[in-house]
Amino acid sequence: MRGDGDGWVISEGGGHFWGRHGAAGLLLRAPGPDGTFAVLLQHRAPWSHQGGTWALPGGARDSHESVEEAAVREALEETGVQADLMTVRTTVVTHEVPGWSYTTVIADATEQLRTVPNRESSELRWVAEHEVADLPLHPGFAASWERLRVVTAGIPLLS
């Protein structure tokens, strides 16, 4: 379903950014077997922008949505994870240019939930937090990952 947020924004510097009202992604954490946490990542379909890289499920925010609503909706569309199975903890603006921003919504699940990829995903995978940077990451996600690790380190995982 297309929302009113779908479309490219061109920044003053000529950069192209998806989401007429900005964009949001979901960093969903769940307990890992070793006492740390795992993050749900999406291996982006080859045909998509930056296809073949790993990133958070996410996308364009519609005009009527909060960043939390947009991230949770996009995660449902791309992974099948239901909103009632997660608890939103905080948000972090991880990229901003005049007229556009990307916000990462950090949420917790009590277990590594079953996922169902849509056509935008080659694969969905729960990845141990300390192994995320070993994957070929989407450039935007790669640029924000260390900052997100610092933020998540200060938020105890819900159990």
C-alpha atoms as an extended CHARMM CRD file, in Angstrom:
* protein
*
       159  EXT
         1         1  MET       CA              0.0000000000        0.0000000000        0.0000000000  PROA      1               0.0000000000
         2         2  ARG       CA              1.4240000000        3.3730000000       -0.9830000000  PROA      2               0.0000000000
         3         3  GLY       CA              1.2800000000        6.1170000000        1.5860000000  PROA      3               0.0000000000
         4         4  ASP       CA              1.5850000000        9.8500000000        1.0740000000  PROA      4               0.0000000000
         5         5  GLY       CA              5.1860000000        9.6870000000        2.3330000000  PROA      5               0.0000000000
         6         6  ASP       CA              6.4840000000        7.5650000000       -0.5450000000  PROA      6               0.0000000000
         7         7  GLY       CA              8.8010000000        9.5840000000       -2.7600000000  PROA      7               0.0000000000
         8         8  TRP       CA             12.2810000000       11.0530000000       -2.9100000000  PROA      8               0.0000000000
         9         9  VAL       CA             13.4250000000       14.2730000000       -1.2720000000  PROA      9               0.0000000000
        10        10  ILE       CA             16.3800000000       16.0490000000       -2.8720000000  PROA      10              0.0000000000
        11        11  SER       CA             18.4720000000       17.9750000000       -0.3670000000  PROA      11              0.0000000000
        12        12  GLU       CA             20.1180000000       21.3430000000       -1.0030000000  PROA      12              0.0000000000
        13        13  GLY       CA             23.3750000000       19.4490000000       -1.5210000000  PROA      13              0.0000000000
        14        14  GLY       CA             21.7990000000       17.2060000000       -4.1670000000  PROA      14              0.0000000000
        15        15  GLY       CA             21.4480000000       14.0910000000       -2.0090000000  PROA      15              0.0000000000
        16        16  HSD       CA             18.4130000000       11.8590000000       -2.5560000000  PROA      16              0.0000000000
        17        17  PHE       CA             16.5270000000       10.6490000000        0.5200000000  PROA      17              0.0000000000
        18        18  TRP       CA             13.5090000000        8.3420000000        0.5940000000  PROA      18              0.0000000000
        19        19  GLY       CA             10.4290000000        9.6340000000        2.3920000000  PROA      19              0.0000000000
        20        20  ARG       CA              8.6440000000       12.8960000000        1.6650000000  PROA      20              0.0000000000
        21        21  HSD       CA              8.0240000000       13.3680000000        5.4160000000  PROA      21              0.0000000000
        22        22  GLY       CA             11.2310000000       11.7180000000        6.5710000000  PROA      22              0.0000000000
        23        23  ALA       CA             11.8250000000        8.0650000000        7.2920000000  PROA      23              0.0000000000
        24        24  ALA       CA             12.0180000000        5.7520000000       10.2840000000  PROA      24              0.0000000000
        25        25  GLY       CA             13.4440000000        2.3440000000       11.0370000000  PROA      25              0.0000000000
        26        26  LEU       CA             13.0110000000       -0.1430000000       13.8550000000  PROA      26              0.0000000000
        27        27  LEU       CA             15.9340000000       -1.4390000000       15.8770000000  PROA      27              0.0000000000
        28        28  LEU       CA             14.2000000000       -4.3940000000       17.5170000000  PROA      28              0.0000000000
        29        29  ARG       CA             16.1890000000       -6.0970000000       20.2920000000  PROA      29              0.0000000000
        30        30  ALA       CA             15.5750000000       -9.4590000000       21.9120000000  PROA      30              0.0000000000
        31        31  PRO       CA             17.5580000000      -11.6100000000       24.3540000000  PROA      31              0.0000000000
        32        32  GLY       CA             20.3300000000      -13.6900000000       22.8360000000  PROA      32              0.0000000000
        33        33  PRO       CA             21.4690000000      -17.0970000000       24.0860000000  PROA      33              0.0000000000
        34        34  ASP       CA             24.6390000000      -15.6810000000       25.6630000000  PROA      34              0.0000000000
        35        35  GLY       CA             22.9710000000      -13.0380000000       27.8310000000  PROA      35              0.0000000000
        36        36  THR       CA             23.5260000000      -10.2050000000       25.3550000000  PROA      36              0.0000000000
        37        37  PHE       CA             20.9310000000       -9.0940000000       22.8430000000  PROA      37              0.0000000000
        38        38  ALA       CA             20.2450000000       -9.7770000000       19.1940000000  PROA      38              0.0000000000
        39        39  VAL       CA             18.9430000000       -7.2780000000       16.6340000000  PROA      39              0.0000000000
        40        40  LEU       CA             16.4880000000       -8.0460000000       13.8450000000  PROA      40              0.0000000000
        41        41  LEU       CA             18.1420000000       -7.1400000000       10.5150000000  PROA      41              0.0000000000
        42        42  GLN       CA             16.8740000000       -7.1230000000        6.9510000000  PROA      42              0.0000000000
        43        43  HSD       CA             19.0470000000       -8.2130000000        4.0220000000  PROA      43              0.0000000000
        44        44  ARG       CA             17.7990000000       -5.7940000000        1.3990000000  PROA      44              0.0000000000
        45        45  ALA       CA             16.5490000000       -7.2520000000       -1.8860000000  PROA      45              0.0000000000
        46        46  PRO       CA             18.9940000000       -6.8260000000       -4.8020000000  PROA      46              0.0000000000
        47        47  TRP       CA             16.6160000000       -4.5370000000       -6.7280000000  PROA      47              0.0000000000
        48        48  SER       CA             16.1680000000       -2.0960000000       -3.8340000000  PROA      48              0.0000000000
        49        49  HSD       CA             18.2150000000        1.0340000000       -3.0720000000  PROA      49              0.0000000000
        50        50  GLN       CA             21.5150000000       -0.2290000000       -1.6070000000  PROA      50              0.0000000000
        51        51  GLY       CA             20.3340000000       -3.7740000000       -2.3170000000  PROA      51              0.0000000000
        52        52  GLY       CA             22.4650000000       -6.5830000000       -0.9340000000  PROA      52              0.0000000000
        53        53  THR       CA             23.2550000000       -4.7030000000        2.2690000000  PROA      53              0.0000000000
        54        54  TRP       CA             21.9310000000       -5.3180000000        5.7750000000  PROA      54              0.0000000000
        55        55  ALA       CA             19.8330000000       -2.7090000000        7.5380000000  PROA      55              0.0000000000
        56        56  LEU       CA             16.9300000000       -2.1640000000        9.8770000000  PROA      56              0.0000000000
        57        57  PRO       CA             13.4010000000       -2.6340000000        8.6030000000  PROA      57              0.0000000000
        58        58  GLY       CA             12.0310000000        0.8030000000        7.8700000000  PROA      58              0.0000000000
        59        59  GLY       CA             10.9210000000        3.2990000000        5.2930000000  PROA      59              0.0000000000
        60        60  ALA       CA              9.0080000000        6.4500000000        4.5040000000  PROA      60              0.0000000000
        61        61  ARG       CA              6.9080000000        8.1520000000        7.1530000000  PROA      61              0.0000000000
        62        62  ASP       CA              3.4120000000        9.2150000000        6.1250000000  PROA      62              0.0000000000
        63        63  SER       CA              2.2090000000       12.7270000000        7.0070000000  PROA      63              0.0000000000
        64        64  HSD       CA             -0.1930000000       11.5260000000        9.7120000000  PROA      64              0.0000000000
        65        65  GLU       CA              2.2960000000        9.2120000000       11.4780000000  PROA      65              0.0000000000
        66        66  SER       CA              4.6750000000        9.6960000000       14.3660000000  PROA      66              0.0000000000
        67        67  VAL       CA              8.1410000000        8.2230000000       13.8520000000  PROA      67              0.0000000000
        68        68  GLU       CA              7.1980000000        5.3880000000       16.2160000000  PROA      68              0.0000000000
        69        69  GLU       CA              4.0560000000        4.5800000000       14.2150000000  PROA      69              0.0000000000
        70        70  ALA       CA              5.9910000000        4.6660000000       10.9280000000  PROA      70              0.0000000000
        71        71  ALA       CA              8.7740000000        2.3790000000       12.1840000000  PROA      71              0.0000000000
        72        72  VAL       CA              6.3490000000       -0.1470000000       13.6620000000  PROA      72              0.0000000000
        73        73  ARG       CA              4.1810000000       -0.1140000000       10.4890000000  PROA      73              0.0000000000
        74        74  GLU       CA              7.2150000000       -0.5930000000        8.2470000000  PROA      74              0.0000000000
        75        75  ALA       CA              8.4640000000       -3.4360000000       10.4530000000  PROA      75              0.0000000000
        76        76  LEU       CA              5.0710000000       -5.1450000000       10.2280000000  PROA      76              0.0000000000
        77        77  GLU       CA              5.0560000000       -4.7790000000        6.4210000000  PROA      77              0.0000000000
        78        78  GLU       CA              8.6450000000       -6.0010000000        5.9940000000  PROA      78              0.0000000000
        79        79  THR       CA              8.9580000000       -8.6180000000        8.7480000000  PROA      79              0.0000000000
        80        80  GLY       CA              5.4600000000       -9.5790000000        9.8800000000  PROA      80              0.0000000000
        81        81  VAL       CA              6.2830000000       -8.6310000000       13.4860000000  PROA      81              0.0000000000
        82        82  GLN       CA              3.1620000000       -7.3970000000       15.2850000000  PROA      82              0.0000000000
        83        83  ALA       CA              3.2150000000       -4.1610000000       17.3120000000  PROA      83              0.0000000000
        84        84  ASP       CA              1.7630000000       -5.8230000000       20.4080000000  PROA      84              0.0000000000
        85        85  LEU       CA              4.8310000000       -8.0890000000       20.6390000000  PROA      85              0.0000000000
        86        86  MET       CA              7.2480000000       -5.2000000000       21.2100000000  PROA      86              0.0000000000
        87        87  THR       CA              7.7570000000       -2.2840000000       23.5650000000  PROA      87              0.0000000000
        88        88  VAL       CA              9.1140000000        0.9780000000       22.1710000000  PROA      88              0.0000000000
        89        89  ARG       CA             11.9020000000        2.2870000000       24.4220000000  PROA      89              0.0000000000
        90        90  THR       CA             13.2500000000        5.4560000000       22.7570000000  PROA      90              0.0000000000
        91        91  THR       CA             13.9880000000        7.2050000000       19.4780000000  PROA      91              0.0000000000
        92        92  VAL       CA             17.2250000000        8.5520000000       18.0210000000  PROA      92              0.0000000000
        93        93  VAL       CA             17.4940000000       10.8740000000       15.0180000000  PROA      93              0.0000000000
        94        94  THR       CA             20.3500000000        9.1620000000       13.1870000000  PROA      94              0.0000000000
        95        95  HSD       CA             20.5270000000       11.2830000000       10.0320000000  PROA      95              0.0000000000
        96        96  GLU       CA             19.3140000000       14.7810000000        9.3300000000  PROA      96              0.0000000000
        97        97  VAL       CA             19.5950000000       17.2650000000        6.4910000000  PROA      97              0.0000000000
        98        98  PRO       CA             17.4390000000       20.3830000000        5.9910000000  PROA      98              0.0000000000
        99        99  GLY       CA             13.9240000000       19.1560000000        5.1680000000  PROA      99              0.0000000000
       100       100  TRP       CA             14.5120000000       15.4550000000        5.8980000000  PROA      100             0.0000000000
       101       101  SER       CA             15.4570000000       13.1500000000        8.7700000000  PROA      101             0.0000000000
       102       102  TYR       CA             15.7800000000        9.4570000000        9.5640000000  PROA      102             0.0000000000
       103       103  THR       CA             14.7970000000        8.3490000000       13.0480000000  PROA      103             0.0000000000
       104       104  THR       CA             15.6940000000        4.9960000000       14.5440000000  PROA      104             0.0000000000
       105       105  VAL       CA             13.0650000000        3.6730000000       16.9370000000  PROA      105             0.0000000000
       106       106  ILE       CA             14.5090000000        1.3000000000       19.5220000000  PROA      106             0.0000000000
       107       107  ALA       CA             12.1360000000       -1.3850000000       20.7960000000  PROA      107             0.0000000000
       108       108  ASP       CA             12.3770000000       -4.6240000000       22.7450000000  PROA      108             0.0000000000
       109       109  ALA       CA             10.7340000000       -8.0180000000       22.3650000000  PROA      109             0.0000000000
       110       110  THR       CA             10.8640000000      -10.6600000000       25.0820000000  PROA      110             0.0000000000
       111       111  GLU       CA             12.0790000000      -13.2930000000       22.6010000000  PROA      111             0.0000000000
       112       112  GLN       CA             13.4520000000      -13.5580000000       19.0770000000  PROA      112             0.0000000000
       113       113  LEU       CA             10.1790000000      -13.4350000000       17.2030000000  PROA      113             0.0000000000
       114       114  ARG       CA              9.3080000000      -15.4070000000       14.0980000000  PROA      114             0.0000000000
       115       115  THR       CA              9.5130000000      -13.2820000000       10.9630000000  PROA      115             0.0000000000
       116       116  VAL       CA              8.0800000000      -13.3910000000        7.4560000000  PROA      116             0.0000000000
       117       117  PRO       CA             10.0110000000      -11.4140000000        4.8200000000  PROA      117             0.0000000000
       118       118  ASN       CA              8.2140000000       -9.4410000000        2.1370000000  PROA      118             0.0000000000
       119       119  ARG       CA              9.5430000000       -8.7660000000       -1.3640000000  PROA      119             0.0000000000
       120       120  GLU       CA             11.8710000000       -6.0180000000       -0.0740000000  PROA      120             0.0000000000
       121       121  SER       CA             13.9430000000       -8.6040000000        1.8100000000  PROA      121             0.0000000000
       122       122  SER       CA             16.2600000000      -11.3380000000        0.6610000000  PROA      122             0.0000000000
       123       123  GLU       CA             16.4150000000      -12.5220000000        4.2560000000  PROA      123             0.0000000000
       124       124  LEU       CA             15.5630000000      -11.5170000000        7.8010000000  PROA      124             0.0000000000
       125       125  ARG       CA             17.9020000000      -12.5460000000       10.5900000000  PROA      125             0.0000000000
       126       126  TRP       CA             18.3680000000      -12.0660000000       14.3210000000  PROA      126             0.0000000000
       127       127  VAL       CA             22.0300000000      -11.0280000000       14.6440000000  PROA      127             0.0000000000
       128       128  ALA       CA             24.0010000000      -10.8790000000       17.8820000000  PROA      128             0.0000000000
       129       129  GLU       CA             24.6910000000       -7.2500000000       18.7440000000  PROA      129             0.0000000000
       130       130  HSD       CA             28.4660000000       -7.7970000000       18.6700000000  PROA      130             0.0000000000
       131       131  GLU       CA             28.2760000000       -9.3590000000       15.1480000000  PROA      131             0.0000000000
       132       132  VAL       CA             26.2410000000       -6.6420000000       13.3910000000  PROA      132             0.0000000000
       133       133  ALA       CA             29.2750000000       -4.6780000000       12.1860000000  PROA      133             0.0000000000
       134       134  ASP       CA             30.7080000000       -7.8500000000       10.5740000000  PROA      134             0.0000000000
       135       135  LEU       CA             27.9680000000       -7.7570000000        7.9060000000  PROA      135             0.0000000000
       136       136  PRO       CA             27.9730000000       -5.5780000000        4.7730000000  PROA      136             0.0000000000
       137       137  LEU       CA             25.7570000000       -2.8310000000        6.1820000000  PROA      137             0.0000000000
       138       138  HSD       CA             23.6750000000       -0.2220000000        4.3770000000  PROA      138             0.0000000000
       139       139  PRO       CA             25.8550000000        2.9420000000        4.4580000000  PROA      139             0.0000000000
       140       140  GLY       CA             23.3300000000        4.9380000000        6.5040000000  PROA      140             0.0000000000
       141       141  PHE       CA             22.9630000000        2.1670000000        9.0670000000  PROA      141             0.0000000000
       142       142  ALA       CA             26.7240000000        1.6160000000        9.1790000000  PROA      142             0.0000000000
       143       143  ALA       CA             27.2450000000        5.3230000000        9.9040000000  PROA      143             0.0000000000
       144       144  SER       CA             24.8390000000        5.2140000000       12.8650000000  PROA      144             0.0000000000
       145       145  TRP       CA             25.5140000000        1.7490000000       14.3160000000  PROA      145             0.0000000000
       146       146  GLU       CA             28.1640000000        2.7280000000       16.8930000000  PROA      146             0.0000000000
       147       147  ARG       CA             26.0200000000        5.6070000000       18.1450000000  PROA      147             0.0000000000
       148       148  LEU       CA             23.0390000000        3.2510000000       18.4280000000  PROA      148             0.0000000000
       149       149  ARG       CA             25.1720000000        0.7690000000       20.3770000000  PROA      149             0.0000000000
       150       150  VAL       CA             26.0380000000        3.4940000000       22.8830000000  PROA      150             0.0000000000
       151       151  VAL       CA             22.3590000000        4.4370000000       23.2690000000  PROA      151             0.0000000000
       152       152  THR       CA             21.1960000000        0.8300000000       23.6460000000  PROA      152             0.0000000000
       153       153  ALA       CA             23.9380000000        0.1150000000       26.1850000000  PROA      153             0.0000000000
       154       154  GLY       CA             22.1810000000        2.5760000000       28.4960000000  PROA      154             0.0000000000
       155       155  ILE       CA             18.7650000000        0.8890000000       28.1550000000  PROA      155             0.0000000000
       156       156  PRO       CA             18.3370000000       -2.4140000000       29.9830000000  PROA      156             0.0000000000
       157       157  LEU       CA             16.7390000000       -5.0400000000       27.7980000000  PROA      157             0.0000000000
       158       158  LEU       CA             13.1650000000       -5.8220000000       28.8400000000  PROA      158             0.0000000000
       159       159  SER       CA             12.6020000000       -9.4410000000       29.7500000000  PROA      159             0.0000000000
